[in-house]
mmCIF file of C-alpha atoms and ligand atoms in Angstrom:
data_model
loop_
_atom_site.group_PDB
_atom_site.id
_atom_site.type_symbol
_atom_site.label_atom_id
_atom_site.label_comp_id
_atom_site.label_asym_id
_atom_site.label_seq_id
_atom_site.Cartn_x
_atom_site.Cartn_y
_atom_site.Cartn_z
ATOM 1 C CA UNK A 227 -8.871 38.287 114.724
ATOM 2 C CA UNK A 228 -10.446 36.445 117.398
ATOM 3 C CA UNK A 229 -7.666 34.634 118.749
ATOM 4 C CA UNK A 230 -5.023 37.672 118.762
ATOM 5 C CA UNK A 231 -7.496 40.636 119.770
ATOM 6 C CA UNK A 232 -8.992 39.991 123.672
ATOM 7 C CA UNK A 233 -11.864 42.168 122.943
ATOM 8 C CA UNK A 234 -15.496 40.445 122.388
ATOM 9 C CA UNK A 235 -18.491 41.262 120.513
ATOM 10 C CA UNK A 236 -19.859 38.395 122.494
ATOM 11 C CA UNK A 237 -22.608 39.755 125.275
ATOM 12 C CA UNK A 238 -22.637 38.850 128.462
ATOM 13 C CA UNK A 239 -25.754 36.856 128.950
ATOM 14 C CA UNK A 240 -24.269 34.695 125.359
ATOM 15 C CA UNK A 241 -20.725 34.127 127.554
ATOM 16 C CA UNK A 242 -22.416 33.187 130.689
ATOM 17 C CA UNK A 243 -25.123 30.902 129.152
ATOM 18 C CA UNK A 244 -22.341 29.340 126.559
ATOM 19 C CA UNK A 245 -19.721 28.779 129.499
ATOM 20 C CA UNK A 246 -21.921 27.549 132.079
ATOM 21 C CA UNK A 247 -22.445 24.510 129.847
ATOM 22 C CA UNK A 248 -18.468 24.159 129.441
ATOM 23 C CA UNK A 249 -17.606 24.065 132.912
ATOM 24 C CA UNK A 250 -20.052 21.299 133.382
ATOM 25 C CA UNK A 251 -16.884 19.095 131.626
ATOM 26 C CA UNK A 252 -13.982 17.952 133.542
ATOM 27 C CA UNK A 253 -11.693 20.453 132.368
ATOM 28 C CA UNK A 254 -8.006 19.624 131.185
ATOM 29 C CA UNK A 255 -4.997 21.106 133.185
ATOM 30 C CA UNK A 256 -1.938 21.945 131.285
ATOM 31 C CA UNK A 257 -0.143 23.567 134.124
ATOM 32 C CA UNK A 258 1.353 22.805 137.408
ATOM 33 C CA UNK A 259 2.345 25.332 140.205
ATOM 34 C CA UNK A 260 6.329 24.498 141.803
ATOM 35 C CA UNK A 261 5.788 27.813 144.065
ATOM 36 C CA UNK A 262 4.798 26.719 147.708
ATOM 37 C CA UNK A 263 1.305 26.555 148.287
ATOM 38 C CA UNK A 264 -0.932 29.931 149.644
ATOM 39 C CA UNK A 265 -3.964 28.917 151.600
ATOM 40 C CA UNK A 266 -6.470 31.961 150.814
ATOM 41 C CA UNK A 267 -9.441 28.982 151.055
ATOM 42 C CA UNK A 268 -12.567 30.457 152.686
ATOM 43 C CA UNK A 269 -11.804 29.574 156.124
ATOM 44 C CA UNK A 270 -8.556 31.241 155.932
ATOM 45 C CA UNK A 271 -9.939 34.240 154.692
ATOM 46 C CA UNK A 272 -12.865 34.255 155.702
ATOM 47 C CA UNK A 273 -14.357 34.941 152.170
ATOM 48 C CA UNK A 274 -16.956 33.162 150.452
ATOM 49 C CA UNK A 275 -19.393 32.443 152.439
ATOM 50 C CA UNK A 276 -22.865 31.257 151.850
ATOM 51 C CA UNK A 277 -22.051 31.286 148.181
ATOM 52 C CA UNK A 278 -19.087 29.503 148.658
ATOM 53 C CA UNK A 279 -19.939 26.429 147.125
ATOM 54 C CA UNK A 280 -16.566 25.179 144.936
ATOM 55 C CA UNK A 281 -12.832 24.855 145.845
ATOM 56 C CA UNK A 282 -10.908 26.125 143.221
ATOM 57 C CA UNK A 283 -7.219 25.907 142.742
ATOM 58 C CA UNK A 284 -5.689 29.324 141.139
ATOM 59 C CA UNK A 285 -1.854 29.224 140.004
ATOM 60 C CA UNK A 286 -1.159 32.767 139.879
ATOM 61 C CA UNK A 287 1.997 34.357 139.885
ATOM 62 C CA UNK A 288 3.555 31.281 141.053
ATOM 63 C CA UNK A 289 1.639 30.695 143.732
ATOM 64 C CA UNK A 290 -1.069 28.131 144.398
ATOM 65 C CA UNK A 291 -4.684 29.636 145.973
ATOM 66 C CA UNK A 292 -7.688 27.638 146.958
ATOM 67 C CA UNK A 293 -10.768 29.687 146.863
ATOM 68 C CA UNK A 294 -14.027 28.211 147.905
ATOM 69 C CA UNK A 295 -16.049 30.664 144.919
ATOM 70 C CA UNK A 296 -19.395 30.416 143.405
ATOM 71 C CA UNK A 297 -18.623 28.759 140.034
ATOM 72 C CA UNK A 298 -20.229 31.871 138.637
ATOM 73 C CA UNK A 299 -17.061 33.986 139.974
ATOM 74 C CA UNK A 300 -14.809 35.347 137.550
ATOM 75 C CA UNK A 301 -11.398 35.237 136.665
ATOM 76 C CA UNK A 302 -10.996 39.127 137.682
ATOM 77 C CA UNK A 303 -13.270 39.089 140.653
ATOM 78 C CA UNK A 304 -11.143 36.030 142.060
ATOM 79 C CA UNK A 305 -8.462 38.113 141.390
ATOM 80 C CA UNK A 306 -9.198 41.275 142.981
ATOM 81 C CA UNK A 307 -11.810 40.419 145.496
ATOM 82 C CA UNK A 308 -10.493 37.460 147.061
ATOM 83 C CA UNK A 309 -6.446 37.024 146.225
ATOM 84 C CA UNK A 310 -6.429 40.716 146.918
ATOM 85 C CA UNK A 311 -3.967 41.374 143.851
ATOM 86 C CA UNK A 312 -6.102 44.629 142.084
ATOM 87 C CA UNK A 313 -3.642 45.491 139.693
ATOM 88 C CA UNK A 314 -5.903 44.086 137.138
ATOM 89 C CA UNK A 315 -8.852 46.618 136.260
ATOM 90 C CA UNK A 316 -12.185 46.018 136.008
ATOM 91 C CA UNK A 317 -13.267 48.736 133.203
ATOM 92 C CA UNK A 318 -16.330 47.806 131.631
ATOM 93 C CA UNK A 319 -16.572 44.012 133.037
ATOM 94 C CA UNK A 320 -18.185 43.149 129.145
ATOM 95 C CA UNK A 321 -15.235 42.224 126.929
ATOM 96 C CA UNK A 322 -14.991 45.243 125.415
ATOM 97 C CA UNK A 323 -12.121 47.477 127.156
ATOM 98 C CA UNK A 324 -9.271 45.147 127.806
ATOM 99 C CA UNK A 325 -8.463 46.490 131.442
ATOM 100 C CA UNK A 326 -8.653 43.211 132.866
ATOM 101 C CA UNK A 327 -6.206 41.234 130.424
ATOM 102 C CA UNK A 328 -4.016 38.727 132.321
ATOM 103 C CA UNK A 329 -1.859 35.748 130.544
ATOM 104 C CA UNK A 330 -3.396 32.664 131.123
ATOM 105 C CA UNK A 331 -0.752 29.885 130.381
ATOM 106 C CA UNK A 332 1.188 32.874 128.610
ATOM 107 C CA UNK A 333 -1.476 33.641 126.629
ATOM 108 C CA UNK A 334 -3.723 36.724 127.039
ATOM 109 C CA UNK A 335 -6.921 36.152 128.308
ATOM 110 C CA UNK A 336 -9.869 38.632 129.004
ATOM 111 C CA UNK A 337 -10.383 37.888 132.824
ATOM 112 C CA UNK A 338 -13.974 39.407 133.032
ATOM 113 C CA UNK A 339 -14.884 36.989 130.562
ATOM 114 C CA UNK A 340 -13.343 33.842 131.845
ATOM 115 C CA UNK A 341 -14.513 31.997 134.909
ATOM 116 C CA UNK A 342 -12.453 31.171 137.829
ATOM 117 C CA UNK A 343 -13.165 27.662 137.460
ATOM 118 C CA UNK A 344 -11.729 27.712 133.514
ATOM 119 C CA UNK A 345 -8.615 28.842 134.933
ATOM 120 C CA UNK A 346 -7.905 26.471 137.382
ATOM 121 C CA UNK A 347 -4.486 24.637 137.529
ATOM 122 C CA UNK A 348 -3.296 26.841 134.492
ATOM 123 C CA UNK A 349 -0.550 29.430 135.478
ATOM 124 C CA UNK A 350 -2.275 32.666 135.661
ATOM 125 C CA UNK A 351 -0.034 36.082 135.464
ATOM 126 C CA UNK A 352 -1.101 39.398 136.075
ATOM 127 C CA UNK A 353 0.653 42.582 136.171
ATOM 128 C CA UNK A 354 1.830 42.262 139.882
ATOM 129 C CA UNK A 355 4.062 39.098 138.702
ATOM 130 C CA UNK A 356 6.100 40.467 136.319
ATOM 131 C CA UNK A 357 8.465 42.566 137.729
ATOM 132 C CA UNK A 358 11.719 40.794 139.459
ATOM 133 C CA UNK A 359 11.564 39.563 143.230
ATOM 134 C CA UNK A 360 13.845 42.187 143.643
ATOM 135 C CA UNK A 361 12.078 44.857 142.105
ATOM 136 C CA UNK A 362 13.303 44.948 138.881
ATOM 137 C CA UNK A 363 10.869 45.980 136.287
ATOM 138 C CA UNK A 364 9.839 43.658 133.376
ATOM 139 C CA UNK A 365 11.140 45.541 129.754
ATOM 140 C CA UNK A 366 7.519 46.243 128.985
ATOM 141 C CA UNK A 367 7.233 47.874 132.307
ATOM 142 C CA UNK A 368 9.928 49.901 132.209
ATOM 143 C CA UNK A 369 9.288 51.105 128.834
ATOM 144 C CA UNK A 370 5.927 52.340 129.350
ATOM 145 C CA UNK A 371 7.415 54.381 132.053
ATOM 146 C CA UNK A 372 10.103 55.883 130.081
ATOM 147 C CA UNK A 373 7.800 56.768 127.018
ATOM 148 C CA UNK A 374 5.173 58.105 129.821
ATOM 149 C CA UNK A 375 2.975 55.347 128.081
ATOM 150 C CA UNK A 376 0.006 56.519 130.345
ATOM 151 C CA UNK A 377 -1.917 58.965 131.784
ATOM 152 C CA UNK A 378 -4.425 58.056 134.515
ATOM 153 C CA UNK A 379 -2.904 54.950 133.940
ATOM 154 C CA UNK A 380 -6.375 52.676 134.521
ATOM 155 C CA UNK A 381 -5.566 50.748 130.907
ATOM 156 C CA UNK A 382 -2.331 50.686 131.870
ATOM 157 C CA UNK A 383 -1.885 46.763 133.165
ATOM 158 C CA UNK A 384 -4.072 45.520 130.967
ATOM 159 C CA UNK A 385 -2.294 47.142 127.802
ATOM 160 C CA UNK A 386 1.077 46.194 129.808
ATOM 161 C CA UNK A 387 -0.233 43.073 129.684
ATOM 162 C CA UNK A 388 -1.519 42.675 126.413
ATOM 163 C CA UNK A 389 1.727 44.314 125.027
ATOM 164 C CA UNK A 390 3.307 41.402 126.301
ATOM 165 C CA UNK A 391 1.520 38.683 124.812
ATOM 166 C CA UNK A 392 1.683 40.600 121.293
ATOM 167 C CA UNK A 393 4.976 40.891 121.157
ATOM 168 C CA UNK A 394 5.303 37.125 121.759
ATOM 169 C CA UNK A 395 2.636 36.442 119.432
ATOM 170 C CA UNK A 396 4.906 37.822 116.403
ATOM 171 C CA UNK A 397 2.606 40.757 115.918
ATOM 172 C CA UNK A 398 4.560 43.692 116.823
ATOM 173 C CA UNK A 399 6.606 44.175 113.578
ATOM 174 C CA UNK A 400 5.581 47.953 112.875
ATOM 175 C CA UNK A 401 3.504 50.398 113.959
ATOM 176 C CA UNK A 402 0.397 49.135 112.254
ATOM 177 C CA UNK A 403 0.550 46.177 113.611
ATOM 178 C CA UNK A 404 1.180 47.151 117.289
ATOM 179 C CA UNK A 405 -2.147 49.548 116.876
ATOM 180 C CA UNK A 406 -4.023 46.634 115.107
ATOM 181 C CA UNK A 407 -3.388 43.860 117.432
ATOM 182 C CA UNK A 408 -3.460 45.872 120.327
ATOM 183 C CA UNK A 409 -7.166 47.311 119.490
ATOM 184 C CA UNK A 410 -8.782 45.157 121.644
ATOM 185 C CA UNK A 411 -7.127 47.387 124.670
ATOM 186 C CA UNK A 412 -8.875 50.865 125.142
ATOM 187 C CA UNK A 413 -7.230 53.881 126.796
ATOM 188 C CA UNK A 414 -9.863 56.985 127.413
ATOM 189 C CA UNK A 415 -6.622 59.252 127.656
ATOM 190 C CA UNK A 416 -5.578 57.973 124.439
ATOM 191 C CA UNK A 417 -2.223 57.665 125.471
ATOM 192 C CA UNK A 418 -1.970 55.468 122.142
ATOM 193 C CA UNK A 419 1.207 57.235 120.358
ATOM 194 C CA UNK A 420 3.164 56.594 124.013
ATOM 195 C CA UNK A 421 2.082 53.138 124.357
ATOM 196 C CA UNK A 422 3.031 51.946 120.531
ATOM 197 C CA UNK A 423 6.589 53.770 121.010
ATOM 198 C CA UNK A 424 6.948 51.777 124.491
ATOM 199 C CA UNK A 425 6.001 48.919 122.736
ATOM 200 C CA UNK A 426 8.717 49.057 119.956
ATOM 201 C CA UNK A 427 11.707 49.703 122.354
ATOM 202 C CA UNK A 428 10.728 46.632 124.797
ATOM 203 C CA UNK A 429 10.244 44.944 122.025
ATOM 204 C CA UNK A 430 14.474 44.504 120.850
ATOM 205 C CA UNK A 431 14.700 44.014 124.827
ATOM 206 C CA UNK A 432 12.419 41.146 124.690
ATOM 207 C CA UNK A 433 13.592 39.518 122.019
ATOM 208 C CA UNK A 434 17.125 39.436 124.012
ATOM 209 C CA UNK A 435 15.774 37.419 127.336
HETATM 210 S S1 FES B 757 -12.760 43.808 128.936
HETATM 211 FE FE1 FES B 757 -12.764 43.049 130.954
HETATM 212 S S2 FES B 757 -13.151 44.803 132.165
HETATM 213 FE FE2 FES B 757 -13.352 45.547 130.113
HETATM 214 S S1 FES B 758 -3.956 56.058 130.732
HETATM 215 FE FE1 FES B 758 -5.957 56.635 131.333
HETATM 216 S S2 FES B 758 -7.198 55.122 130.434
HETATM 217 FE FE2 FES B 758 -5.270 54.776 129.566
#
């Protein structure tokens, strides 16, 4: 279940006191951005500051950034507090909600739980790169909107998301197994019903592109 389901029974203080020994290693880049570099380093943005004390290189959405970040920064407050892209939520910032999935090398990753620094030089995508340059919604998109797959619609990237990456996993072959391996992603409207059908009719589309 662990590698399918993005939420974690692992606390917060385990994560941080288990990863900070893994980012000690050199860490192993299987991606490499084409898109034209972004320079959002600390002197461009003027972000970072005192605690600024590693460059990081973020692929994300095609597009190179270079953050100067405490190594302690993560994946989702890189994100949203110094790429400025806050379409991915920050719900309850322990691994338990699934707000704040994002794909990391196409695979869904729980960014509140992954340091900035793990990510580097892997392609990151979040919900604000999968639509079309010219607007055109991704199949998962559209279909939560025509199922009205949402209410407040705080879940609603991450579960976008996470639909995503299940459907490409191979689990999304009936109901069951949409709710199962999507029960990592919480939705306090419990939009659920909405969300499972939007699931099934971007899934045929999917499996077309
Ligand atoms: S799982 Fe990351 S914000 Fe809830
Ligand atoms: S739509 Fe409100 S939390 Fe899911």
């Amino acid at each position: 279940m662990a590698e399918h389901n993005p939420r974690s029974t692992q606390s917060r203080r385990e994560f941080l006191t288990v990863a900070a020994g893994t980012c000690a290693a050199p860490l192993a880049y299987a991606a490499t951005p084409t898109a034209a570099a972004a320079d959002t380093s600390a002197a461009a943005t003027g972000k970072g500051g005192a605690d600024a004390i590693e460059t990081v290189a973020l692929p994300v959405n095609g597009q190179l950034h270079r953050l100067a970040l405490d190594p302690r920064t993560t994946l989702l407050d890189a994100l949203r507090d110094h790429i400025g892209l806050t379409g991915t939520k920050k719900g309850c910032d322990h691994g338990q909600c699934g707000a704040c999935t994002v794909h990391i090398d196409g695979h869904r990753a729980l960014s509140c739980m992954t340091f900035a620094v793990m990510a580097e030089g892997r392609a990151v995508t979040t919900i604000e790169g999968l639509a079309e340059p010219g607007g055109r919604l991704h199949p998962m998109q559209q279909a939560f909107v025509d199922h009205d797959a949402f209410q407040c619609g705080y879940c609603t990237p991450g579960q976008i998301m996470s639909a995503i990456a299940c459907i490409k996993e191979g689990h999304a072959s009936s109901e069951a197994d949409i709710r199962e391996f999507m029960s990592g992603n919480l939705c306090r409207c419990a939009a659920y019903p909405n969300i499972v059908a939007a699931i099934m009719q971007a899934r045929a589309e999917m499996q077309e592109l």
